[in-house]
């Protein structure tokens, strides 16, 4: 509940008038896009709802694209969106921490705040998958 309150507290800094929430369906292919700390645009194509297991720092990536930690972390419904997918993939590969303050994934975190808070009322909620752990075999491409 504390995590949800923290996310909702960030809503005033998000320009909701210009924000867009793009729902994703579990099982579909999507491309995560983010800008890393070096200013390079990174891309990784994967499956929404995929289960990478835990990353190098032990964080749960069992439902990639879900707005919230893993398949069971604090969330407002089981919402899957493009911004949450981009943040999850960025966070997995960069071992991100600190939310908005992370140098690699902070902007992706900020982009996902409105999705996390409003995705359910925008029709992005669905049932979480139960996929076996399958770490990615590829790395993001950053240029």
Backbone as numpy.savetxt, mean C-alpha at the origin, in Angstrom:
# Nx Ny Nz CAx CAy CAz Cx Cy Cz
-6.74 0.34 16.55 -7.56 1.52 16.55 -6.70 2.78 16.55
-5.56 2.73 17.25 -4.67 3.88 17.29 -4.15 4.18 15.89
-3.81 3.13 15.11 -3.30 3.33 13.75 -4.34 4.02 12.88
-5.59 3.65 13.02 -6.66 4.27 12.24 -6.80 5.73 12.62
-6.75 6.02 13.92 -6.84 7.41 14.37 -5.68 8.22 13.82
-4.48 7.63 13.80 -3.32 8.33 13.26 -3.51 8.64 11.78
-4.05 7.68 11.03 -4.29 7.91 9.61 -5.34 8.98 9.39
-6.42 8.92 10.17 -7.47 9.92 10.02 -6.98 11.31 10.40
-6.03 11.39 11.32 -5.47 12.68 11.71 -4.70 13.33 10.56
-4.23 12.51 9.61 -3.49 13.03 8.46 -4.39 13.56 7.36
-5.67 13.27 7.42 -6.58 13.69 6.36 -6.53 15.19 6.06
-6.41 16.06 7.04 -6.37 17.48 6.70 -5.21 17.87 5.79
-4.10 17.11 5.78 -2.97 17.46 4.91 -3.13 16.89 3.51
-4.11 16.05 3.30 -4.36 15.47 1.99 -5.36 16.36 1.26
-5.07 16.70 0.03 -5.99 17.51 -0.75 -7.05 16.59 -1.33
-8.11 16.37 -0.57 -9.14 15.42 -1.00 -9.84 15.85 -2.28
-9.90 17.14 -2.55 -10.56 17.60 -3.76 -9.86 17.12 -5.02
-8.53 16.94 -4.95 -7.79 16.52 -6.12 -7.37 15.05 -6.03
-7.68 14.42 -4.93 -7.28 13.03 -4.73 -8.22 12.10 -5.48
-7.67 10.99 -5.92 -8.48 10.00 -6.60 -8.24 8.66 -5.93
-9.29 7.88 -5.81 -9.19 6.54 -5.25 -9.48 5.57 -6.38
-8.50 4.74 -6.70 -8.64 3.74 -7.76 -8.70 2.37 -7.12
-9.87 1.75 -7.17 -10.04 0.41 -6.59 -9.32 -0.63 -7.45
-8.76 -1.62 -6.78 -8.15 -2.77 -7.46 -8.88 -4.02 -7.00
-8.88 -5.06 -7.82 -9.50 -6.33 -7.48 -8.41 -7.34 -7.12
-8.63 -8.08 -6.07 -7.71 -9.15 -5.69 -7.56 -10.10 -6.88
-6.33 -10.42 -7.21 -6.02 -11.34 -8.31 -5.66 -10.64 -9.61
-5.95 -9.34 -9.71 -5.60 -8.63 -10.93 -4.14 -8.23 -10.91
-3.57 -8.00 -12.09 -2.21 -7.49 -12.21 -2.25 -5.98 -12.11
-1.31 -5.42 -11.36 -1.23 -3.97 -11.20 0.24 -3.57 -11.18
0.50 -2.33 -11.50 1.86 -1.81 -11.46 1.96 -0.75 -10.37
2.83 -1.03 -9.41 3.13 -0.07 -8.34 4.13 0.94 -8.89
3.90 2.21 -8.57 4.79 3.29 -9.02 5.04 4.20 -7.83
6.32 4.55 -7.62 6.68 5.49 -6.56 8.00 6.15 -6.92
8.29 7.25 -6.25 9.57 7.95 -6.42 10.40 7.69 -5.18
11.63 7.17 -5.36 12.47 6.84 -4.22 13.26 8.05 -3.74
14.04 7.86 -2.68 14.78 8.96 -2.07 15.80 9.57 -3.03
16.25 8.81 -4.03 17.20 9.32 -5.02 16.49 10.10 -6.13
15.15 10.20 -6.05 14.40 10.93 -7.05 14.08 10.13 -8.30
14.35 8.83 -8.26 14.06 7.96 -9.40 12.64 7.39 -9.28
11.97 7.25 -10.41 10.65 6.64 -10.43 10.83 5.14 -10.53
10.23 4.43 -9.58 10.34 2.97 -9.52 9.01 2.35 -9.93
9.11 1.19 -10.58 7.92 0.46 -11.01 8.11 -1.03 -10.71
7.01 -1.65 -10.31 7.00 -3.10 -10.09 5.60 -3.61 -10.42
5.53 -4.59 -11.30 4.25 -5.17 -11.67 4.06 -6.48 -10.90
2.90 -6.62 -10.27 2.61 -7.80 -9.47 1.12 -8.04 -9.37
0.76 -8.96 -8.50 -0.63 -9.37 -8.33 -1.20 -8.77 -7.06
-2.35 -8.13 -7.19 -3.06 -7.56 -6.05 -3.48 -8.69 -5.11
-3.18 -8.53 -3.83 -3.51 -9.56 -2.85 -2.42 -10.60 -2.69
-1.29 -10.44 -3.41 -0.19 -11.40 -3.30 0.36 -11.41 -1.88
1.00 -12.51 -1.54 1.54 -12.70 -0.19 3.06 -12.86 -0.30
3.80 -11.79 -0.01 5.27 -11.84 -0.04 5.84 -12.33 1.29
4.98 -12.54 2.28 5.47 -12.93 3.61 5.99 -11.71 4.33
7.13 -11.84 4.98 7.71 -10.72 5.73 8.92 -10.18 4.98
9.13 -8.86 5.11 10.30 -8.26 4.47 11.51 -8.35 5.39
12.60 -7.69 5.00 13.86 -7.78 5.73 13.77 -7.31 7.18
12.82 -6.42 7.49 12.70 -5.94 8.88 11.52 -6.59 9.61
10.93 -7.61 8.99 9.89 -8.39 9.65 8.47 -7.90 9.50
8.23 -6.90 8.65 6.86 -6.39 8.45 6.07 -7.36 7.57
4.77 -7.39 7.78 3.85 -8.35 7.13 3.34 -7.82 5.79
3.61 -8.57 4.73 3.14 -8.24 3.38 2.33 -9.40 2.82
1.29 -9.80 3.57 0.48 -10.96 3.21 -0.71 -10.63 2.32
-1.06 -9.37 2.16 -2.18 -8.95 1.29 -1.79 -7.65 0.58
-0.88 -7.73 -0.37 -0.38 -6.53 -1.04 -1.49 -5.79 -1.77
-1.57 -4.50 -1.49 -2.61 -3.65 -2.06 -3.71 -3.34 -1.08
-3.76 -4.08 0.03 -4.76 -3.81 1.07 -4.33 -2.60 1.86
-5.25 -1.71 2.12 -4.96 -0.51 2.91 -4.97 -0.89 4.38
-3.81 -1.20 4.90 -3.63 -1.67 6.27 -2.52 -2.71 6.25
-2.02 -3.05 7.41 -0.91 -4.00 7.49 -1.36 -5.42 7.20
-0.70 -6.07 6.24 -0.98 -7.47 5.93 -2.46 -7.72 5.67
-2.90 -8.93 6.00 -4.31 -9.30 5.83 -5.15 -9.01 7.06
-4.49 -8.75 8.19 -5.27 -8.64 9.42 -4.95 -7.41 10.27
-4.07 -6.52 9.79 -3.74 -5.32 10.55 -4.90 -4.34 10.58
-4.79 -3.33 11.42 -5.83 -2.31 11.57 -6.17 -1.70 10.21
-7.46 -1.60 9.93 -7.92 -1.06 8.65 -9.39 -0.68 8.77
-9.84 0.15 7.82 -11.25 0.49 7.72 -11.81 -0.38 6.60
-12.16 -1.62 6.92 -12.60 -2.57 5.91 -11.41 -3.16 5.17
-11.65 -4.14 4.35 -10.59 -4.75 3.55 -10.60 -4.10 2.17
-9.93 -2.96 2.10 -9.93 -2.10 0.93 -8.65 -2.33 0.14
-8.77 -2.47 -1.17 -7.62 -2.65 -2.07 -7.63 -1.53 -3.09
-6.53 -0.74 -3.11 -6.45 0.39 -4.04 -5.07 0.49 -4.67
-5.00 1.28 -5.74 -3.73 1.51 -6.43 -2.70 2.16 -5.51
-3.11 3.19 -4.78 -2.15 3.86 -3.90 -1.66 2.96 -2.78
-2.53 2.13 -2.24 -2.11 1.21 -1.18 -1.19 0.13 -1.75
-1.46 -0.31 -2.99 -0.58 -1.29 -3.65 0.81 -0.67 -3.85
0.86 0.55 -4.35 2.16 1.21 -4.57 2.91 1.37 -3.25
2.20 1.76 -2.19 2.86 1.92 -0.90 3.35 0.57 -0.36
2.54 -0.47 -0.47 2.96 -1.79 0.02 4.21 -2.28 -0.69
4.23 -2.17 -2.01 5.37 -2.67 -2.78 6.61 -1.85 -2.48
6.48 -0.53 -2.44 7.60 0.34 -2.07 8.13 -0.06 -0.69
7.23 -0.20 0.26 7.62 -0.51 1.64 8.31 -1.87 1.75
7.83 -2.84 1.00 8.43 -4.17 1.04 9.89 -4.10 0.57
10.11 -3.51 -0.58 11.46 -3.50 -1.15 12.42 -2.54 -0.44
11.91 -1.46 0.13 12.78 -0.49 0.81 12.79 -0.66 2.32
12.10 -1.69 2.84 12.02 -1.90 4.29 11.64 -0.59 4.99
10.58 0.02 4.48 10.15 1.34 4.96 9.62 1.28 6.39
9.77 2.40 7.08 9.19 2.57 8.40 9.00 4.07 8.61
8.13 4.42 9.51 7.92 5.83 9.82 6.83 6.51 9.03
6.06 5.74 8.24 4.95 6.33 7.51 5.38 7.46 6.61
4.79 8.64 6.80 5.04 9.79 5.93 6.49 10.26 5.97
7.22 9.93 7.04 8.60 10.40 7.15 9.63 9.50 6.48
9.20 8.35 5.96 10.17 7.45 5.31 10.70 8.11 4.04
12.04 8.14 3.85 12.60 8.85 2.69 12.25 8.23 1.34
12.01 6.93 1.30 11.67 6.28 0.03 10.17 6.19 -0.20
9.42 5.90 0.83 7.99 5.58 0.67 7.04 6.56 1.33
7.56 7.63 1.94 6.70 8.62 2.58 5.66 9.21 1.64
6.04 9.63 0.42 5.02 10.16 -0.49 3.96 9.11 -0.88
4.38 7.86 -1.03 3.41 6.79 -1.33 2.47 6.59 -0.14
3.00 6.68 1.07 2.17 6.60 2.27 1.13 7.72 2.25
1.58 8.94 2.00 0.66 10.08 1.98 -0.43 9.91 0.92
-0.05 9.38 -0.23 -1.03 9.17 -1.30 -2.08 8.14 -0.92
-1.72 7.21 -0.02 -2.64 6.14 0.37 -3.55 6.51 1.54
-3.31 7.64 2.19 -4.09 8.01 3.38 -5.58 8.13 3.06
-5.92 8.84 1.98 -7.34 9.00 1.66 -7.97 7.68 1.23
-7.19 6.82 0.57 -7.69 5.50 0.19 -8.04 4.68 1.43
-7.16 4.75 2.42 -7.37 4.00 3.66 -8.62 4.48 4.38
-8.81 5.79 4.44 -9.94 6.35 5.17 -11.26 6.25 4.40
-11.20 6.38 3.08 -12.43 6.50 2.29 -12.66 5.39 1.26
-11.72 4.46 1.16 -11.84 3.41 0.16 -13.07 2.54 0.31
-13.46 2.25 1.54 -14.63 1.38 1.75 -15.90 2.05 1.23
-16.06 3.34 1.50 -17.28 4.01 1.03 -17.23 4.29 -0.48
-16.06 4.08 -1.08 -15.92 4.23 -2.52 -15.99 2.88 -3.24
-16.37 1.83 -2.51 -16.61 0.52 -3.12 -15.39 -0.34 -3.35
-14.30 -0.07 -2.64 -13.06 -0.82 -2.85 -12.90 -2.02 -1.92
-13.87 -2.26 -1.04 -13.77 -3.36 -0.08 -14.06 -4.70 -0.73
-13.40 -5.73 -0.24 -13.61 -7.09 -0.72 -13.03 -8.09 0.28
-13.20 -9.35 0.00 -12.71 -10.40 0.88 -11.20 -10.58 0.69
-10.48 -10.72 1.80 -9.05 -10.96 1.73 -8.77 -12.36 1.19
-7.73 -12.51 0.39 -7.35 -13.84 -0.10 -6.59 -14.61 0.97
-6.38 -15.89 0.74 -5.56 -16.73 1.61 -4.47 -17.37 0.75
-3.56 -16.56 0.28 -2.51 -17.05 -0.61 -1.31 -17.55 0.17
-0.64 -18.58 -0.34 0.60 -19.04 0.31 1.69 -17.98 0.12
2.67 -17.99 0.99 3.79 -17.06 0.89 4.56 -17.35 -0.40
4.80 -16.29 -1.16 5.55 -16.39 -2.40 6.32 -15.08 -2.61
7.55 -15.01 -2.07 8.33 -13.78 -2.23 8.53 -13.47 -3.71
8.66 -12.20 -4.06 8.83 -11.84 -5.47 10.14 -12.36 -6.04
10.12 -12.72 -7.31 11.34 -13.20 -7.97 12.04 -12.07 -8.73
11.40 -10.92 -8.83 11.96 -9.77 -9.54 12.11 -8.61 -8.59
12.84 -7.62 -9.01 13.05 -6.38 -8.26 12.39 -5.24 -9.00
12.08 -4.15 -8.32 11.55 -2.98 -9.01 12.59 -2.43 -9.99
12.09 -1.76 -11.00 12.96 -1.05 -11.95 12.84 0.43 -11.64
13.97 1.07 -11.35 13.98 2.50 -11.00 14.84 3.25 -12.02
14.28 4.32 -12.56 15.04 5.11 -13.55 14.68 6.58 -13.45
